[in-house]
Amino acid sequence: MKSNITSILVSLFLVLSLLNSCIENNENEVGEPKLEQVNPWQNFSNLKLEVYNAKKTPSGWIIVGRNGFLRGNDLENLKDPIPFQDFQTRLGRYRVPISSHFLATRTESEVFLHGFNQPNQSDPMKLSISNFDPNFIGFEDIPFWQGEMMGLTEGGVLLLSYRTAENNIAKDNPSFFIVNTETNNSKIEIKSTKIIDYPFISWFDNNYSIESFNEFFLVQVSGTTFKIKLNGEVTKLVDYPSKSLIKGDQLITMATDMRKGELSIFTSGLGTDNANKIVSKEVSIRYLNAEYELIGNRIIGYKNDEIFELNFDSGLNIKPLNNSNLKGNTITSIKLYENDKVLITSMCDKSPSSCGVFVTNLDNFK
C-alpha cells in the first residue's frame, strides 16, 4: 500500500515538473523579440509637430504646420518652418490649402498667397475681398475637421466663400469668389475674378466644405453638395453632405445620410453633372463624414484616428487599416509618397510623442 502511494506521488511530481517546464518555455517564447508586433509606420523625429496638410509640388514637399510651412524633398532633414502666423487668423483652427506654386492663408478680411519661390517669403501677395464686393462682411468658417478652409486647384484657381449683408442684414446664402492666378518669374498675378451670387437654398445656412478639382469645385451648402465650375456655373450634385475623389474618368462621391446612418456611393462622368447612386449601406458612425484619398487604385478613407479602405465592386465593403501608433491623434491628410509608400500627417491631440508625419511602405498599408 505504502509502495503504491509512493509511486503515485512520484508520478504526480513528474507531471507537475513537466507542466512547469512547458509554462516556463512558453513564457520565454512570448518574451522573445521575434514575436513582438513590429509597427510599420515611421514617425519622423524632426516633424513631431501639429501638421495640417502636405503636398508634393515642383518645389518639393510642402508640410504645413500650425503657424508655418516647411519645404523640401528630404523629409528627415526638414527644419526651420517659414512662418505665416501674421497672415493667418485663429491658428490651429484651419487647414491651409496648397497648390503647385503657392499656399493660401487668410485673416478675417484678407487672403494671402505665399509663393514657394518668392524672393521674400515674409511678403506674400495680399487680396482684399471688400475691394471686389463692397457687401463683404466676413469669410465662411470651415474648420480643419470639415476640410480645407478655401478651395485651391493644382493650377492656382482659388474659391473663397464669404457672407454679404445689405442694410446690416446678412443674406441667407453664402457668396463665392473665384480668383484665377498665374505665376510669372516666381511672381503671383491675378488673371481674372468672378463673384458667384447663387440661390443655393431658401433659408439661412452656411458653406461647410469646399473640395478642389482641376475643372470644378464641390461645395456643401446646408446639407446639399453643389458643383461650381471654373466659369462660375452652378449645378446640384447630390442632396447630401459628401466628399469626392476622381478615379480614372469618374467622379466618385461618398455621401452621408446621418438620419439613417447610411453611406451612399454615387458616380458621375467628369464631363457630366448627373450623379448616379451605386450602392447604399448603414455603417458605423466612425465611417460617416470621412475624408477620402486615392492611393494607387484604392479608395482610402480617414476620420479622427481611423483609416479604412472602401470598396464597392460587390456591395459596399469597409476594411479597417493599421493605425496602431496613430491612435489618439487626428489624421489630417494621406498622400502617396515616392510611388511605393504612403505618407500620413496628424495632429498631436493625445500622443505628442507620436504625431506629425508618418511614412510606410504600400505593402504595410493593410
Short mmCIF file of C-alpha atoms in Angstrom, two decimals:
data_model
loop_
_atom_site.label_atom_id
_atom_site.label_comp_id
_atom_site.label_asym_id
_atom_site.label_seq_id
_atom_site.Cartn_x
_atom_site.Cartn_y
_atom_site.Cartn_z
CA MET A 1 0.00 0.00 0.00
CA LYS A 2 2.78 2.42 1.01
CA SER A 3 4.62 1.46 -2.20
CA ASN A 4 1.56 2.37 -4.32
CA ILE A 5 1.20 5.76 -2.62
CA THR A 6 4.89 6.47 -3.20
CA SER A 7 4.54 5.60 -6.90
CA ILE A 8 1.55 7.88 -7.25
CA LEU A 9 3.36 10.79 -5.57
CA VAL A 10 6.43 10.32 -7.78
CA SER A 11 4.24 10.26 -10.89
CA LEU A 12 2.40 13.39 -9.77
CA PHE A 13 5.71 15.18 -9.13
CA LEU A 14 6.95 14.30 -12.61
CA VAL A 15 3.73 15.56 -14.24
CA LEU A 16 3.87 18.86 -12.32
CA SER A 17 7.53 19.30 -13.21
CA LEU A 18 6.75 18.71 -16.88
CA LEU A 19 3.87 21.22 -16.82
CA ASN A 20 6.04 23.84 -15.09
CA SER A 21 8.77 23.35 -17.67
CA CYS A 22 6.27 23.88 -20.52
CA ILE A 23 4.94 27.06 -18.91
CA GLU A 24 8.47 28.45 -18.47
CA ASN A 25 9.31 27.65 -22.09
CA ASN A 26 6.14 29.38 -23.30
CA GLU A 27 6.91 32.45 -21.19
CA ASN A 28 10.40 32.61 -22.67
CA GLU A 29 8.99 32.30 -26.21
CA VAL A 30 6.45 35.09 -25.63
CA GLY A 31 9.20 37.35 -24.38
CA GLU A 32 11.41 36.89 -27.44
CA PRO A 33 11.69 39.98 -29.69
CA LYS A 34 10.85 38.00 -32.82
CA LEU A 35 7.27 37.58 -31.61
CA GLU A 36 6.72 41.25 -30.78
CA GLN A 37 4.46 43.18 -33.12
CA VAL A 38 6.53 45.37 -35.46
CA ASN A 39 4.93 48.73 -36.20
CA PRO A 40 5.21 49.57 -39.93
CA TRP A 41 4.86 53.36 -39.56
CA GLN A 42 7.98 55.54 -39.49
CA ASN A 43 7.43 58.71 -37.45
CA PHE A 44 9.91 61.44 -38.43
CA SER A 45 11.56 62.72 -35.25
CA ASN A 46 12.13 66.21 -36.74
CA LEU A 47 8.46 66.58 -37.72
CA LYS A 48 6.72 65.77 -34.45
CA LEU A 49 4.51 68.83 -34.64
CA GLU A 50 0.92 69.69 -35.47
CA VAL A 51 0.69 69.02 -39.22
CA TYR A 52 -2.46 70.11 -41.04
CA ASN A 53 -1.65 69.37 -44.67
CA ALA A 54 1.05 68.08 -47.03
CA LYS A 55 1.56 68.06 -50.79
CA LYS A 56 4.24 67.17 -53.33
CA THR A 57 4.99 70.19 -55.55
CA PRO A 58 7.69 71.12 -58.09
CA SER A 59 9.45 72.86 -55.16
CA GLY A 60 9.44 69.65 -53.11
CA TRP A 61 7.17 68.51 -50.33
CA ILE A 62 5.23 71.26 -48.56
CA ILE A 63 4.48 70.40 -44.92
CA VAL A 64 2.03 72.84 -43.30
CA GLY A 65 2.07 73.24 -39.54
CA ARG A 66 0.16 75.43 -37.11
CA ASN A 67 1.95 78.70 -37.88
CA GLY A 68 4.28 77.99 -40.80
CA PHE A 69 5.34 75.58 -43.54
CA LEU A 70 8.42 73.55 -44.42
CA ARG A 71 9.63 72.89 -47.96
CA GLY A 72 11.97 70.23 -49.37
CA ASN A 73 12.27 66.63 -50.54
CA ASP A 74 14.39 65.27 -47.69
CA LEU A 75 11.73 64.87 -45.01
CA GLU A 76 14.22 63.58 -42.45
CA ASN A 77 16.13 66.87 -42.51
CA LEU A 78 13.37 69.45 -42.87
CA LYS A 79 13.60 72.19 -40.25
CA ASP A 80 13.06 75.91 -39.66
CA PRO A 81 9.46 76.45 -40.83
CA ILE A 82 8.70 79.56 -42.87
CA PRO A 83 6.25 81.41 -40.60
CA PHE A 84 2.85 82.71 -41.65
CA GLN A 85 1.26 83.48 -38.27
CA ASP A 86 0.99 87.18 -39.18
CA PHE A 87 -1.19 86.23 -42.16
CA GLN A 88 -3.43 83.53 -40.66
CA THR A 89 -6.34 84.03 -38.29
CA ARG A 90 -7.09 81.68 -35.37
CA LEU A 91 -4.02 79.48 -35.67
CA GLY A 92 -4.84 75.81 -35.25
CA ARG A 93 -8.41 76.01 -36.46
CA TYR A 94 -7.93 75.87 -40.23
CA ARG A 95 -6.33 73.59 -42.81
CA VAL A 96 -4.30 75.69 -45.23
CA PRO A 97 -4.70 74.64 -48.92
CA ILE A 98 -1.67 74.04 -51.19
CA SER A 99 -1.26 74.32 -54.97
CA SER A 100 1.80 73.64 -57.12
CA HIS A 101 3.25 77.13 -56.72
CA PHE A 102 1.77 78.67 -53.58
CA LEU A 103 -0.33 78.12 -50.48
CA ALA A 104 -3.09 80.40 -49.22
CA THR A 105 -3.75 81.75 -45.73
CA ARG A 106 -6.24 84.35 -44.54
CA THR A 107 -7.13 86.75 -41.79
CA GLU A 108 -10.72 87.78 -41.03
CA SER A 109 -10.84 90.08 -44.06
CA GLU A 110 -7.89 89.36 -46.38
CA VAL A 111 -6.29 86.43 -48.23
CA PHE A 112 -2.52 85.96 -48.61
CA LEU A 113 -0.77 83.91 -51.30
CA HIS A 114 2.65 82.56 -50.26
CA GLY A 115 4.76 81.65 -53.30
CA PHE A 116 7.25 78.84 -52.80
CA ASN A 117 9.94 80.58 -54.86
CA GLN A 118 9.36 84.19 -53.88
CA PRO A 119 12.50 86.19 -53.03
CA ASN A 120 10.90 87.32 -49.77
CA GLN A 121 8.73 84.69 -48.10
CA SER A 122 7.60 87.20 -45.47
CA ASP A 123 5.91 89.39 -48.10
CA PRO A 124 3.05 87.36 -49.60
CA MET A 125 0.57 88.70 -52.13
CA LYS A 126 -2.50 90.26 -50.44
CA LEU A 127 -6.07 90.02 -51.71
CA SER A 128 -8.83 92.13 -50.08
CA ILE A 129 -12.29 90.78 -50.93
CA SER A 130 -14.02 94.04 -49.99
CA ASN A 131 -12.25 95.67 -52.95
CA PHE A 132 -14.25 93.39 -55.23
CA ASP A 133 -17.50 93.06 -53.26
CA PRO A 134 -18.39 96.06 -51.04
CA ASN A 135 -21.07 93.97 -49.28
CA PHE A 136 -18.45 91.59 -47.87
CA ILE A 137 -18.71 91.15 -44.07
CA GLY A 138 -16.63 88.03 -43.39
CA PHE A 139 -15.43 84.63 -44.59
CA GLU A 140 -17.36 81.41 -44.05
CA ASP A 141 -15.92 79.33 -41.23
CA ILE A 142 -14.63 75.91 -42.43
CA PRO A 143 -12.51 74.34 -39.64
CA PHE A 144 -9.90 71.68 -40.40
CA TRP A 145 -12.13 68.77 -39.34
CA GLN A 146 -14.51 69.71 -42.18
CA GLY A 147 -11.79 70.15 -44.82
CA GLU A 148 -9.56 72.86 -46.27
CA MET A 149 -10.59 76.43 -45.38
CA MET A 150 -10.86 77.53 -49.04
CA GLY A 151 -10.70 76.00 -52.49
CA LEU A 152 -7.40 75.92 -54.38
CA THR A 153 -6.79 73.91 -57.55
CA GLU A 154 -3.48 72.47 -58.68
CA GLY A 155 -3.32 75.20 -61.32
CA GLY A 156 -3.81 78.04 -58.81
CA VAL A 157 -7.53 78.86 -59.01
CA LEU A 158 -8.97 79.95 -55.67
CA LEU A 159 -12.55 79.64 -54.48
CA LEU A 160 -13.41 81.72 -51.41
CA SER A 161 -16.73 81.52 -49.58
CA TYR A 162 -17.96 84.52 -47.64
CA ARG A 163 -21.04 86.26 -46.28
CA THR A 164 -22.55 89.52 -47.51
CA ALA A 165 -25.06 91.91 -45.94
CA GLU A 166 -27.34 94.63 -47.15
CA ASN A 167 -28.74 97.25 -44.77
CA ASN A 168 -26.94 95.39 -41.96
CA ILE A 169 -28.88 92.18 -42.66
CA ALA A 170 -26.84 89.11 -43.71
CA LYS A 171 -28.02 87.27 -46.79
CA ASP A 172 -29.33 83.74 -46.42
CA ASN A 173 -26.87 82.25 -48.90
CA PRO A 174 -23.09 82.37 -48.79
CA SER A 175 -21.37 84.04 -51.74
CA PHE A 176 -18.36 82.63 -53.59
CA PHE A 177 -15.43 84.36 -55.24
CA ILE A 178 -13.30 82.73 -57.96
CA VAL A 179 -9.76 84.06 -58.45
CA ASN A 180 -7.72 82.89 -61.45
CA THR A 181 -3.98 83.31 -60.92
CA GLU A 182 -0.78 82.66 -62.82
CA THR A 183 2.85 82.61 -61.77
CA ASN A 184 5.40 84.52 -63.85
CA ASN A 185 9.07 84.51 -62.79
CA SER A 186 8.06 83.46 -59.26
CA LYS A 187 5.57 86.34 -59.05
CA ILE A 188 1.88 85.54 -58.50
CA GLU A 189 -0.51 87.58 -60.63
CA ILE A 190 -4.31 87.75 -60.81
CA LYS A 191 -5.71 86.97 -64.26
CA SER A 192 -9.44 87.31 -63.56
CA THR A 193 -12.05 87.24 -60.82
CA LYS A 194 -15.73 86.33 -60.62
CA ILE A 195 -18.37 86.74 -57.90
CA ILE A 196 -20.96 83.95 -57.59
CA ASP A 197 -24.24 85.04 -56.00
CA TYR A 198 -26.44 81.95 -56.39
CA PRO A 199 -29.68 80.95 -54.58
CA PHE A 200 -28.40 77.63 -53.21
CA ILE A 201 -31.12 77.42 -50.52
CA SER A 202 -34.14 79.44 -49.40
CA TRP A 203 -33.12 79.78 -45.73
CA PHE A 204 -30.05 80.88 -43.79
CA ASP A 205 -27.23 78.33 -43.60
CA ASN A 206 -23.50 78.03 -44.13
CA ASN A 207 -20.90 76.67 -46.50
CA TYR A 208 -19.45 73.68 -44.64
CA SER A 209 -16.82 72.37 -47.04
CA ILE A 210 -15.02 73.03 -50.34
CA GLU A 211 -13.26 70.36 -52.44
CA SER A 212 -10.97 71.32 -55.30
CA PHE A 213 -10.51 69.54 -58.63
CA ASN A 214 -8.89 70.64 -61.90
CA GLU A 215 -12.03 71.88 -63.64
CA PHE A 216 -14.50 72.45 -60.80
CA PHE A 217 -15.13 72.69 -57.08
CA LEU A 218 -17.63 70.83 -54.91
CA VAL A 219 -19.19 72.82 -52.09
CA GLN A 220 -21.55 71.80 -49.31
CA VAL A 221 -24.19 74.41 -48.52
CA SER A 222 -26.51 73.34 -45.72
CA GLY A 223 -26.97 69.57 -46.33
CA THR A 224 -26.55 69.62 -50.12
CA THR A 225 -23.49 69.27 -52.38
CA PHE A 226 -23.19 71.60 -55.37
CA LYS A 227 -20.68 71.75 -58.24
CA ILE A 228 -19.15 75.12 -59.13
CA LYS A 229 -17.29 75.16 -62.44
CA LEU A 230 -14.36 77.46 -63.08
CA ASN A 231 -16.59 79.67 -65.25
CA GLY A 232 -18.96 80.16 -62.29
CA GLU A 233 -21.73 77.82 -63.43
CA VAL A 234 -23.51 76.12 -60.50
CA THR A 235 -25.35 72.76 -60.53
CA LYS A 236 -26.57 70.45 -57.78
CA LEU A 237 -24.68 67.17 -57.43
CA VAL A 238 -26.37 65.25 -54.57
CA ASP A 239 -28.86 66.05 -51.82
CA TYR A 240 -26.41 65.08 -49.05
CA PRO A 241 -23.18 66.22 -47.47
CA SER A 242 -20.39 64.38 -49.28
CA LYS A 243 -16.71 64.01 -50.07
CA SER A 244 -15.44 63.02 -53.52
CA LEU A 245 -12.38 61.94 -55.47
CA ILE A 246 -11.54 61.28 -59.11
CA LYS A 247 -10.77 57.72 -60.13
CA GLY A 248 -9.99 57.24 -63.81
CA ASP A 249 -12.62 59.13 -65.79
CA GLN A 250 -15.20 59.15 -63.00
CA LEU A 251 -16.03 61.29 -60.02
CA ILE A 252 -16.70 59.02 -57.03
CA THR A 253 -18.85 60.67 -54.36
CA MET A 254 -19.27 59.31 -50.82
CA ALA A 255 -22.47 60.82 -49.39
CA THR A 256 -23.66 60.70 -45.78
CA ASP A 257 -27.24 60.44 -44.53
CA MET A 258 -26.87 60.99 -40.79
CA ARG A 259 -30.58 60.40 -40.07
CA LYS A 260 -30.35 56.86 -41.44
CA GLY A 261 -26.69 56.30 -40.62
CA GLU A 262 -26.11 55.43 -44.27
CA LEU A 263 -23.12 55.81 -46.53
CA SER A 264 -24.02 56.03 -50.23
CA ILE A 265 -21.75 55.87 -53.27
CA PHE A 266 -22.52 57.97 -56.34
CA THR A 267 -20.59 58.05 -59.62
CA SER A 268 -20.61 60.54 -62.47
CA GLY A 269 -18.60 61.18 -65.60
CA LEU A 270 -16.20 64.10 -65.43
CA GLY A 271 -17.99 65.83 -68.28
CA THR A 272 -21.49 65.41 -66.83
CA ASP A 273 -23.42 66.96 -63.96
CA ASN A 274 -25.60 63.97 -63.06
CA ALA A 275 -24.64 61.59 -60.25
CA ASN A 276 -25.90 58.00 -60.18
CA LYS A 277 -26.30 56.11 -56.91
CA ILE A 278 -24.41 52.80 -56.99
CA VAL A 279 -24.91 51.42 -53.50
CA SER A 280 -26.06 52.48 -50.03
CA LYS A 281 -25.45 50.83 -46.67
CA GLU A 282 -25.88 51.54 -42.97
CA VAL A 283 -22.42 51.76 -41.41
CA SER A 284 -20.75 52.71 -38.12
CA ILE A 285 -20.75 56.41 -37.35
CA ARG A 286 -16.93 56.38 -37.35
CA TYR A 287 -17.06 55.94 -41.15
CA LEU A 288 -19.58 58.73 -41.82
CA ASN A 289 -18.44 62.19 -42.94
CA ALA A 290 -14.91 60.91 -43.53
CA GLU A 291 -12.23 62.32 -45.84
CA TYR A 292 -11.01 60.28 -48.83
CA GLU A 293 -7.86 59.94 -50.91
CA LEU A 294 -6.99 57.74 -53.89
CA ILE A 295 -3.82 55.76 -53.13
CA GLY A 296 -2.86 53.81 -56.24
CA ASN A 297 -6.17 52.28 -57.24
CA ARG A 298 -7.52 52.09 -53.69
CA ILE A 299 -10.07 54.42 -52.10
CA ILE A 300 -8.75 55.23 -48.61
CA GLY A 301 -10.91 56.93 -46.01
CA TYR A 302 -9.83 58.59 -42.79
CA LYS A 303 -11.64 60.20 -39.88
CA ASN A 304 -10.21 61.13 -36.48
CA ASP A 305 -7.57 58.40 -36.00
CA GLU A 306 -9.34 55.74 -38.12
CA ILE A 307 -8.06 54.61 -41.54
CA PHE A 308 -10.08 52.31 -43.78
CA GLU A 309 -10.33 51.06 -47.35
CA LEU A 310 -13.61 51.45 -49.22
CA ASN A 311 -14.63 49.03 -51.95
CA PHE A 312 -17.93 48.81 -53.82
CA ASP A 313 -17.13 46.28 -56.56
CA SER A 314 -19.58 43.86 -54.92
CA GLY A 315 -21.79 45.71 -52.45
CA LEU A 316 -20.26 48.22 -50.07
CA ASN A 317 -17.34 46.90 -48.05
CA ILE A 318 -15.19 48.71 -45.48
CA LYS A 319 -11.85 47.28 -44.33
CA PRO A 320 -10.16 48.92 -41.30
CA LEU A 321 -6.41 49.51 -41.83
CA ASN A 322 -3.50 49.52 -39.40
CA ASN A 323 -3.46 52.65 -37.23
CA SER A 324 -1.62 51.22 -34.24
CA ASN A 325 0.68 54.17 -33.49
CA LEU A 326 -1.71 56.81 -34.84
CA LYS A 327 -4.35 56.26 -32.17
CA GLY A 328 -5.47 59.34 -30.31
CA ASN A 329 -4.20 61.81 -32.92
CA THR A 330 -6.43 63.29 -35.62
CA ILE A 331 -5.27 62.34 -39.13
CA THR A 332 -5.28 65.40 -41.40
CA SER A 333 -4.07 64.04 -44.76
CA ILE A 334 -2.98 60.87 -46.56
CA LYS A 335 -0.79 61.06 -49.68
CA LEU A 336 1.13 58.75 -51.98
CA TYR A 337 4.87 59.12 -51.28
CA GLU A 338 7.68 58.13 -53.68
CA ASN A 339 5.27 55.86 -55.63
CA ASP A 340 5.71 52.91 -53.25
CA LYS A 341 4.98 54.49 -49.86
CA VAL A 342 2.14 56.23 -48.05
CA LEU A 343 2.53 59.47 -46.09
CA ILE A 344 0.19 60.45 -43.27
CA THR A 345 0.04 63.74 -41.36
CA SER A 346 -1.62 64.14 -37.98
CA MET A 347 -2.35 66.45 -35.10
CA CYS A 348 -0.82 65.95 -31.64
CA ASP A 349 -4.08 65.54 -29.71
CA LYS A 350 -3.26 62.80 -27.21
CA SER A 351 0.14 61.39 -28.16
CA PRO A 352 2.60 64.28 -28.65
CA SER A 353 5.49 61.80 -28.71
CA SER A 354 3.98 60.06 -31.75
CA CYS A 355 2.43 62.58 -34.14
CA GLY A 356 3.26 64.77 -37.12
CA VAL A 357 4.41 62.92 -40.26
CA PHE A 358 4.45 59.15 -40.82
CA VAL A 359 5.55 57.02 -43.78
CA THR A 360 5.08 53.33 -44.52
CA ASN A 361 5.58 51.03 -47.50
CA LEU A 362 2.49 50.27 -49.56
CA ASP A 363 2.94 46.59 -48.65
CA ASN A 364 2.38 47.51 -44.98
CA PHE A 365 -0.68 49.61 -45.71
CA LYS A 366 -3.24 46.99 -44.79
#
